[in-house]
Short mmCIF file of C-alpha atoms in Angstrom, two decimals:
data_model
loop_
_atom_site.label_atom_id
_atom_site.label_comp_id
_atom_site.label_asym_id
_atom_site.label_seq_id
_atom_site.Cartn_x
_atom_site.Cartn_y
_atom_site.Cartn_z
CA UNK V 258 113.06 -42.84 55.68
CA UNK V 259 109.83 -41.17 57.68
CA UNK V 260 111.31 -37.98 58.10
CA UNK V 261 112.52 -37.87 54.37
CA UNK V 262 108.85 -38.47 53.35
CA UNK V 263 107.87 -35.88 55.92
CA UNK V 264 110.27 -33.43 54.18
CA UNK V 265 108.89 -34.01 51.10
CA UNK V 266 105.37 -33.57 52.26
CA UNK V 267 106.10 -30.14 53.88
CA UNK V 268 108.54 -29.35 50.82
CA UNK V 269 105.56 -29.82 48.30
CA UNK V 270 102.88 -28.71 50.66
CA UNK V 271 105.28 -25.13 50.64
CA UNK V 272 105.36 -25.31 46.71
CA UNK V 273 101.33 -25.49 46.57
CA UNK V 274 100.60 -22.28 48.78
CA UNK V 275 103.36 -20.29 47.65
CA UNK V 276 101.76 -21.07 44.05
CA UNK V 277 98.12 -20.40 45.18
CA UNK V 278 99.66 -16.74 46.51
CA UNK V 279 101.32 -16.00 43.42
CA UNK V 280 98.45 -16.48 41.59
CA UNK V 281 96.14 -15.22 43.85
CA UNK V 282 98.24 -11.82 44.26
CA UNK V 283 98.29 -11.82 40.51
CA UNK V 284 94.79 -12.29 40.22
CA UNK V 285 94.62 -9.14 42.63
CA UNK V 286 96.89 -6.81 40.81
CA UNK V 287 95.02 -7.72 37.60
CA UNK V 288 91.31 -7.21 38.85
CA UNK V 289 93.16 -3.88 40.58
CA UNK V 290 94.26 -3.09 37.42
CA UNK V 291 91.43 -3.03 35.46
CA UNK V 292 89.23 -1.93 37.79
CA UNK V 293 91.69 1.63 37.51
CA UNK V 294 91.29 1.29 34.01
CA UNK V 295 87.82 1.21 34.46
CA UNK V 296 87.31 4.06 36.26
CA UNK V 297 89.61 5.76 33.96
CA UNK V 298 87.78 5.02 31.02
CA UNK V 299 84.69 6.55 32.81
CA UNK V 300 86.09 9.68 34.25
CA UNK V 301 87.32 10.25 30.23
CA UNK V 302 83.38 9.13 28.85
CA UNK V 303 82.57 11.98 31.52
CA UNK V 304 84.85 14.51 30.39
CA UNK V 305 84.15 14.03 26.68
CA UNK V 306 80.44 14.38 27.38
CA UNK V 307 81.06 17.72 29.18
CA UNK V 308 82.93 18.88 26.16
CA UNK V 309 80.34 18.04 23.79
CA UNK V 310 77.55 19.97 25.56
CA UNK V 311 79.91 23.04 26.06
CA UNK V 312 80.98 22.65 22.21
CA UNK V 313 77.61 22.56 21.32
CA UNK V 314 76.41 25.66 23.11
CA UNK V 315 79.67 27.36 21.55
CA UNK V 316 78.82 26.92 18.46
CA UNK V 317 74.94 27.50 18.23
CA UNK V 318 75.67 31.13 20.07
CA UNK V 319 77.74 31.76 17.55
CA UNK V 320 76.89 34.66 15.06
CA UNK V 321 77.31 32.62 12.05
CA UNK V 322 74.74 29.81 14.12
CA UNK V 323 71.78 29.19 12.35
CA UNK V 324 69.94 29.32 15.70
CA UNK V 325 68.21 32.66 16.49
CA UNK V 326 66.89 34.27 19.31
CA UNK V 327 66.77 38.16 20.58
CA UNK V 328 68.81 37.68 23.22
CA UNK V 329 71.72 35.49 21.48
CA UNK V 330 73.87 38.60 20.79
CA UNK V 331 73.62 40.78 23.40
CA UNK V 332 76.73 41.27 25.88
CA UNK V 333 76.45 40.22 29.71
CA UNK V 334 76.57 43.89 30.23
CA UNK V 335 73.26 44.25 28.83
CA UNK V 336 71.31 41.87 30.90
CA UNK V 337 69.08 43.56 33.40
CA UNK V 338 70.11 42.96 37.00
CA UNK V 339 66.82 41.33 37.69
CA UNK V 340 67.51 38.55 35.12
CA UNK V 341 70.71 37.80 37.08
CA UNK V 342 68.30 36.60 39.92
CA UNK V 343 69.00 32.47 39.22
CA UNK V 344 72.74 32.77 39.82
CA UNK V 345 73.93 31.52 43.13
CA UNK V 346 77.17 32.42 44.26
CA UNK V 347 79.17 30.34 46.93
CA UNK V 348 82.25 32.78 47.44
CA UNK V 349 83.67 30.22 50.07
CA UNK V 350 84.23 27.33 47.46
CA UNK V 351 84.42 29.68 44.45
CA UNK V 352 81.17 28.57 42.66
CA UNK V 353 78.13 29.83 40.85
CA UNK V 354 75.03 27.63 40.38
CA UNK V 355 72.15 29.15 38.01
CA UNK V 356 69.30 26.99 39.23
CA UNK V 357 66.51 25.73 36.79
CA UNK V 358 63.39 25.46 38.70
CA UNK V 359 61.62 21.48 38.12
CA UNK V 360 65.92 20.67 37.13
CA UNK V 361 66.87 19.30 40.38
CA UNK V 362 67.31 22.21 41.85
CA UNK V 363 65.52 21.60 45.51
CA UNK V 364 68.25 19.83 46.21
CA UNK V 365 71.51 21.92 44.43
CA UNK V 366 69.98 24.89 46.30
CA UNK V 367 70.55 23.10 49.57
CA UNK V 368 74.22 21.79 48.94
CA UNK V 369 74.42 25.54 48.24
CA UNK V 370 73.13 26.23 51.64
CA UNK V 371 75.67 24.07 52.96
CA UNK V 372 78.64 24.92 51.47
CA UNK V 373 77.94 28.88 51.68
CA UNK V 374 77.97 27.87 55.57
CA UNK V 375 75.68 31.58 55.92
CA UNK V 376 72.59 29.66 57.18
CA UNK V 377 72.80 28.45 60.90
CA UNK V 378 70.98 25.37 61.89
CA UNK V 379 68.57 25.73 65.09
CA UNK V 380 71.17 24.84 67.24
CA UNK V 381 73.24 27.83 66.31
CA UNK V 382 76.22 25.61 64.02
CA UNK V 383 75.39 25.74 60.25
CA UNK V 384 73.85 23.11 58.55
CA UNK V 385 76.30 20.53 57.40
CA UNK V 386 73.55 18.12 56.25
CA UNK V 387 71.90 19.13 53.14
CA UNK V 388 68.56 16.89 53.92
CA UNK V 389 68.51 18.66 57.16
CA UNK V 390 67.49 21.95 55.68
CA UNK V 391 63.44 22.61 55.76
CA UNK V 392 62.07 22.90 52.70
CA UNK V 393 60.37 26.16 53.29
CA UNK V 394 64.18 27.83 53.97
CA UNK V 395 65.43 26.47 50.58
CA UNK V 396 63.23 28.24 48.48
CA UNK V 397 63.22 31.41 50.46
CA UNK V 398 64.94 33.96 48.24
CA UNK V 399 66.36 36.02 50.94
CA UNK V 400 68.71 32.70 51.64
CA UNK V 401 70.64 32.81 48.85
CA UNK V 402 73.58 35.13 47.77
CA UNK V 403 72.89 35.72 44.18
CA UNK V 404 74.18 38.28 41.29
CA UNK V 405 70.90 40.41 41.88
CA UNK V 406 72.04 40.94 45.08
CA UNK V 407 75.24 42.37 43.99
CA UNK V 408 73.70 44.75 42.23
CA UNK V 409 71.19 45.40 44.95
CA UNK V 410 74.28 45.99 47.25
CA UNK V 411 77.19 47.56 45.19
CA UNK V 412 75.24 49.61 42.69
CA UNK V 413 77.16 50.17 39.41
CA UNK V 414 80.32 48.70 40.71
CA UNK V 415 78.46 45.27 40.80
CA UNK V 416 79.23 44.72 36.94
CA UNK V 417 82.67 44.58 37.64
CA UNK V 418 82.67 41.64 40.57
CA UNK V 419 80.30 39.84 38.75
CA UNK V 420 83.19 39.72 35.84
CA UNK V 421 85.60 38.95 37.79
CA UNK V 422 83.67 36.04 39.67
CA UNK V 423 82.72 34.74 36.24
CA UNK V 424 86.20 34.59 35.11
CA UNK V 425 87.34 32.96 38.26
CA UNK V 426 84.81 30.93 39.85
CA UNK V 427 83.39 27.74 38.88
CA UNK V 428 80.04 27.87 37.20
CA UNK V 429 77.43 25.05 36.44
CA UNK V 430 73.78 24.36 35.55
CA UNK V 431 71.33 21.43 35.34
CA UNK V 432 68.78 21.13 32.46
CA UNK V 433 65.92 18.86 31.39
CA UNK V 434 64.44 18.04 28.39
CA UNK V 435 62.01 21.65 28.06
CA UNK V 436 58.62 19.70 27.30
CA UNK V 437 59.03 17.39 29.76
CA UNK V 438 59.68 20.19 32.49
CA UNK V 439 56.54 21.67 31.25
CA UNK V 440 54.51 18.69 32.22
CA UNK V 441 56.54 18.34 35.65
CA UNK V 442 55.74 22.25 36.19
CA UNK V 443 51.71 21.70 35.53
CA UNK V 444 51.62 18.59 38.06
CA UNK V 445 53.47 20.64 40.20
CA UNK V 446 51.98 23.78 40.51
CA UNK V 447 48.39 22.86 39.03
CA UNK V 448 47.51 19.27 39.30
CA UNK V 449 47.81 19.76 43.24
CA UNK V 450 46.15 22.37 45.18
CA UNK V 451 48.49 25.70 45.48
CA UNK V 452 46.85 28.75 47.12
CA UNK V 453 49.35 31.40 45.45
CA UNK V 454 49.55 29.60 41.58
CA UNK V 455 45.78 29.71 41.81
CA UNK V 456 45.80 33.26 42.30
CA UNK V 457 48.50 34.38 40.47
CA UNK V 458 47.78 32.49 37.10
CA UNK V 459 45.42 29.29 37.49
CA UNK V 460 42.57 31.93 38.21
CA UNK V 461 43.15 33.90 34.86
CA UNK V 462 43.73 30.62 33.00
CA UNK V 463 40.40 29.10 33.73
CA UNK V 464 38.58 32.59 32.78
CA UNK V 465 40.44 32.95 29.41
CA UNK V 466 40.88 29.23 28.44
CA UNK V 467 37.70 27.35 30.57
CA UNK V 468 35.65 30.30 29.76
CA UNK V 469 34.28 30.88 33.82
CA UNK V 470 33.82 34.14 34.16
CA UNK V 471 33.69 34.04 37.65
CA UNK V 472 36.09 31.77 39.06
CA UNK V 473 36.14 30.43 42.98
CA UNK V 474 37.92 33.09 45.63
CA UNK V 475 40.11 29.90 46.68
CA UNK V 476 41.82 26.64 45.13
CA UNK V 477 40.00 24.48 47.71
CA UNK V 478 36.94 25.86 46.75
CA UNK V 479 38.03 25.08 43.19
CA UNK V 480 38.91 21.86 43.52
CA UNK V 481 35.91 20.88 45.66
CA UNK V 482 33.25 22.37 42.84
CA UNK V 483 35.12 19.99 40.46
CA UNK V 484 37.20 23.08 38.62
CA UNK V 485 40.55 22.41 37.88
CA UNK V 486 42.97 23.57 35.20
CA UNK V 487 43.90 21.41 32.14
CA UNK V 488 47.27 20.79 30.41
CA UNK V 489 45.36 22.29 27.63
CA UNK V 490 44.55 25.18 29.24
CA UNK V 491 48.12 25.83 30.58
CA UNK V 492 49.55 25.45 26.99
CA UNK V 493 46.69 27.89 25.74
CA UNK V 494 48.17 30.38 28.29
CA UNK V 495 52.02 29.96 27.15
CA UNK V 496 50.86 30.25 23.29
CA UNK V 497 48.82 33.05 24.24
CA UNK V 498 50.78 36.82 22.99
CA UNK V 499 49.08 38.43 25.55
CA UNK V 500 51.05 36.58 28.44
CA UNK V 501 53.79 38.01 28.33
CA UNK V 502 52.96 41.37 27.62
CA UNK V 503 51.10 41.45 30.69
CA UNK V 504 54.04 40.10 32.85
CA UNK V 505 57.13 37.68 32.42
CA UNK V 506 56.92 33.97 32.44
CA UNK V 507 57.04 32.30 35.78
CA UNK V 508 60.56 30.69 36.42
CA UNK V 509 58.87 27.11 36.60
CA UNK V 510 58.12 27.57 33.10
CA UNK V 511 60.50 30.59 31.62
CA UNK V 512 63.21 29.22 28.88
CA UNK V 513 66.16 27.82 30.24
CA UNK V 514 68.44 30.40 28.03
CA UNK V 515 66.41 33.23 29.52
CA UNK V 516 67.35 31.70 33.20
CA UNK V 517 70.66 31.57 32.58
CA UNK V 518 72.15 33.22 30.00
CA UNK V 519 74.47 30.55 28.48
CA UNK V 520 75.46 32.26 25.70
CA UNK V 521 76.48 35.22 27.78
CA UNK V 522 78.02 33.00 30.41
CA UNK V 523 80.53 29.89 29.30
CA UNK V 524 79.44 27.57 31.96
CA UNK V 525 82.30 24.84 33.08
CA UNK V 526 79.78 22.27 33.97
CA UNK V 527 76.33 21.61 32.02
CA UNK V 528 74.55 18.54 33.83
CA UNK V 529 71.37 17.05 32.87
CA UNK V 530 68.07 15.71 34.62
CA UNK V 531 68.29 12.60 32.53
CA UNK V 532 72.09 11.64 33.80
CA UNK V 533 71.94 13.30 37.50
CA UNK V 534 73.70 10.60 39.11
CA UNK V 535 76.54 10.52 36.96
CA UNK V 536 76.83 14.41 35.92
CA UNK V 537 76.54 15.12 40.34
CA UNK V 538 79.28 12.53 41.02
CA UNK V 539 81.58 13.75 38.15
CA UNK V 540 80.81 17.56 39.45
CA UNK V 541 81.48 17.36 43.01
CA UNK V 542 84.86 15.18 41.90
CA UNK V 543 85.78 18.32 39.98
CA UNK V 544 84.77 20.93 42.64
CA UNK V 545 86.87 18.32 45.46
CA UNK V 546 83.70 18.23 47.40
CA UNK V 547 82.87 14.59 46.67
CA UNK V 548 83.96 13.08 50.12
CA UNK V 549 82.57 16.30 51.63
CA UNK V 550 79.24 16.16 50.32
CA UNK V 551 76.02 13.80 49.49
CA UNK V 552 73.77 14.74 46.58
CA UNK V 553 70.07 13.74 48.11
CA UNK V 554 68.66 10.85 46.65
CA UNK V 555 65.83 11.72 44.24
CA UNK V 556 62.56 10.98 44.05
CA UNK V 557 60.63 8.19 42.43
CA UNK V 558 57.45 10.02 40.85
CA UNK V 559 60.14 11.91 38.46
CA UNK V 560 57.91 12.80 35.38
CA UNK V 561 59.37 10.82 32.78
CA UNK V 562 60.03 11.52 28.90
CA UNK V 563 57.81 8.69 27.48
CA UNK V 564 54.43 10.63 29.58
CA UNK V 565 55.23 13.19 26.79
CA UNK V 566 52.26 11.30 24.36
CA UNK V 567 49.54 11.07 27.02
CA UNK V 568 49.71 14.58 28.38
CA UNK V 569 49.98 15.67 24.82
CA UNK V 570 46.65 13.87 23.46
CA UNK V 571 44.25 16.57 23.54
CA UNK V 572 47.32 19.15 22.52
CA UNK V 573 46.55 19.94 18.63
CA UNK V 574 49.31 19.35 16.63
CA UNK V 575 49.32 23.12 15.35
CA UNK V 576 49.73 24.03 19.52
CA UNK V 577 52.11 21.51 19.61
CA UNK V 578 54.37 23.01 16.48
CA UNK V 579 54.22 26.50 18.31
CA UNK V 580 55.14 25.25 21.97
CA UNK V 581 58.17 23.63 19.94
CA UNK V 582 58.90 27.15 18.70
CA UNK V 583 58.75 28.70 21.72
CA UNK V 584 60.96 26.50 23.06
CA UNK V 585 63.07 25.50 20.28
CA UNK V 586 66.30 27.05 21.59
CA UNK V 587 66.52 25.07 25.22
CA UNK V 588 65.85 22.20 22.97
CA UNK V 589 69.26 23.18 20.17
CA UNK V 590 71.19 25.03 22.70
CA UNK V 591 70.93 22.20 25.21
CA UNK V 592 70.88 18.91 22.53
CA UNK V 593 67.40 17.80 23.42
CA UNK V 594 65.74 15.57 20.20
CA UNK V 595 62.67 17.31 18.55
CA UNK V 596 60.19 15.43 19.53
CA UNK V 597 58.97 14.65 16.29
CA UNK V 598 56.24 11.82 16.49
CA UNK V 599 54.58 14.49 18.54
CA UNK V 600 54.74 17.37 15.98
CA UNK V 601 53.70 15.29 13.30
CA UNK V 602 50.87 13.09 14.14
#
């Protein structure tokens, strides 16, 4: 009779945990399941977002388009070669990167580096690291391989390899809502001390705009009288038609369309500032790089959309309708909302 109990005991003891596995391996499958469907769903959000910013672009450099600009029209052919200066090409991997300075692009430029593999580290390998490249090498011009170059090296048979890596290669960009970059450019380049953006245009700002005739020899001697450049001033100089017929905008502040040419160039891959983590994951998944490479974590003093009403408070509203203008096509071509409690206060 004991061992019949015992039986029993073990028989139902069996039925329990095989029960408690069956559910638990269901419970498995299930959570794997949707957890595939998941990720599914988002690689599709990701795709369909892609496709809308292409479309969008399409369609507004379209003739018919009732966006218009002077250079909407004009064939890649007709670019000067100098213009071609923000594409980076990595032949290695196939890719071309037209950076947008204050987009992120510190950090594009060194995955760039790294997967060109043409920059050695001091120890003689190349970098593999993006974080371990100096600051002072990313921005130097001479690192990068870009369409310029080309030009620079193959003359007038340049036109033709830049078609062909256009057709063949994949090519992205990064943007950023275009007022907001303008802010991020000022604190940049103007709200801190910076020897050569003194001389080169902070200088001639503060004599047009500040009305000092004669201004100090030296940005530390600037900022210790007390003399620094306002927003104000800065927007005075973009509004100002003598700018530009003096001398081209500085990249930190030149329209993204005249970086990069997107209606001369069908991008595969337009990412934005304001969805960098996601639009960096999804693009190194579609370039296979994604176990290969890290994008560098960003940084926390990120000028932010909603600053746009305090920087603008001493910006009249008649400035602020013609800064719009100037920019109006990075904010069409690129979706950006027009910012409209600003421009009609």
């Amino acid at each position: 009779m004991g061992m019949k109990r015992q039986l029993q005991c073990f028989f139902l003891l069996g039925t329990v945990l095989i029960t408690f596995f069956i559910i638990c391996w269901d419970a498995r499958r299930d959570g794997t399941f949707y957890l595939q469907k998941a990720l599914q769903t988002d690689v599709t959000h990701l795709k369909m977002r892609q496709e809308h910013r292409r479309h969008i672009i399409r369609e507004l450099c379209s003739a018919k388009s009732s966006l218009k600009f002077t250079e909407k029209l004009i064939t890649f052919d007709k670019i000067p070669n100098k213009a071609l200066d923000h594409l980076i090409v990595d032949d290695r991997h196939g890719v071309i990167y037209c950076f947008v300075p204050k987009v992120a692009c510190t950090n594009w430029k060194r995955i760039m580096i790294v997967l060109s593999q043409n920059l050695k580290a001091p120890d003689g390998a190349p970098y593999l690291d993006p974080l371990d490249i100096p600051l002072k090498v990313v921005h130097n011009s001479t690192v990068h391989k870009t369409f310029n170059k080309l030009w620079r090296r193959f003359g007038r048979y340049s036109r033709p390899l830049m078609h062909h890596k256009l057709k063949n290669y994949t090519k992205f960009l990064f943007v950023r809502d275009p007022f907001v970059r303008l802010i991020s450019a000022f604190r940049n380049k103007f709200v801190k001390p910076d020897e050569y953006f003194y001389n080169m245009y902070g200088s001639t700002m503060l004599q047009r705009y500040a009305n000092i005739s004669k201004t100090p020899d030296s940005v530390q001697e600037a900022f210790a009288a007390g003399i620094r450049l306002s927003f104000t001033h800065f927007i005075k100089y973009l509004l100002d038609p003598q700018t530009e017929k003096e001398k081209p905008f500085n990249e930190h502040w030149q329209q993204i369309y005249r970086l990069c040419h997107p209606c001369q160039i069908e991008y595969d891959f337009v990412g934005k500032l304001e969805t960098l983590d996601e639009d960096t994951e999804h693009l190194l998944n579609i370039l296979g790089l994604d176990n290969y490479i890290h994008f560098p974590p960003g940084y926390e003093n990120r000028t932010a959309v909603d600053w746009e009403r305090d920087w603008f408070a001493n910006i009249s509203v008649a400035d602020r309708r013609k800064l719009y203008h100037l920019y109006e096509t990075d904010f069409r071509l690129f979706e950006y909302d027009k910012p409209e409690a600003l421009l009609h206060e």
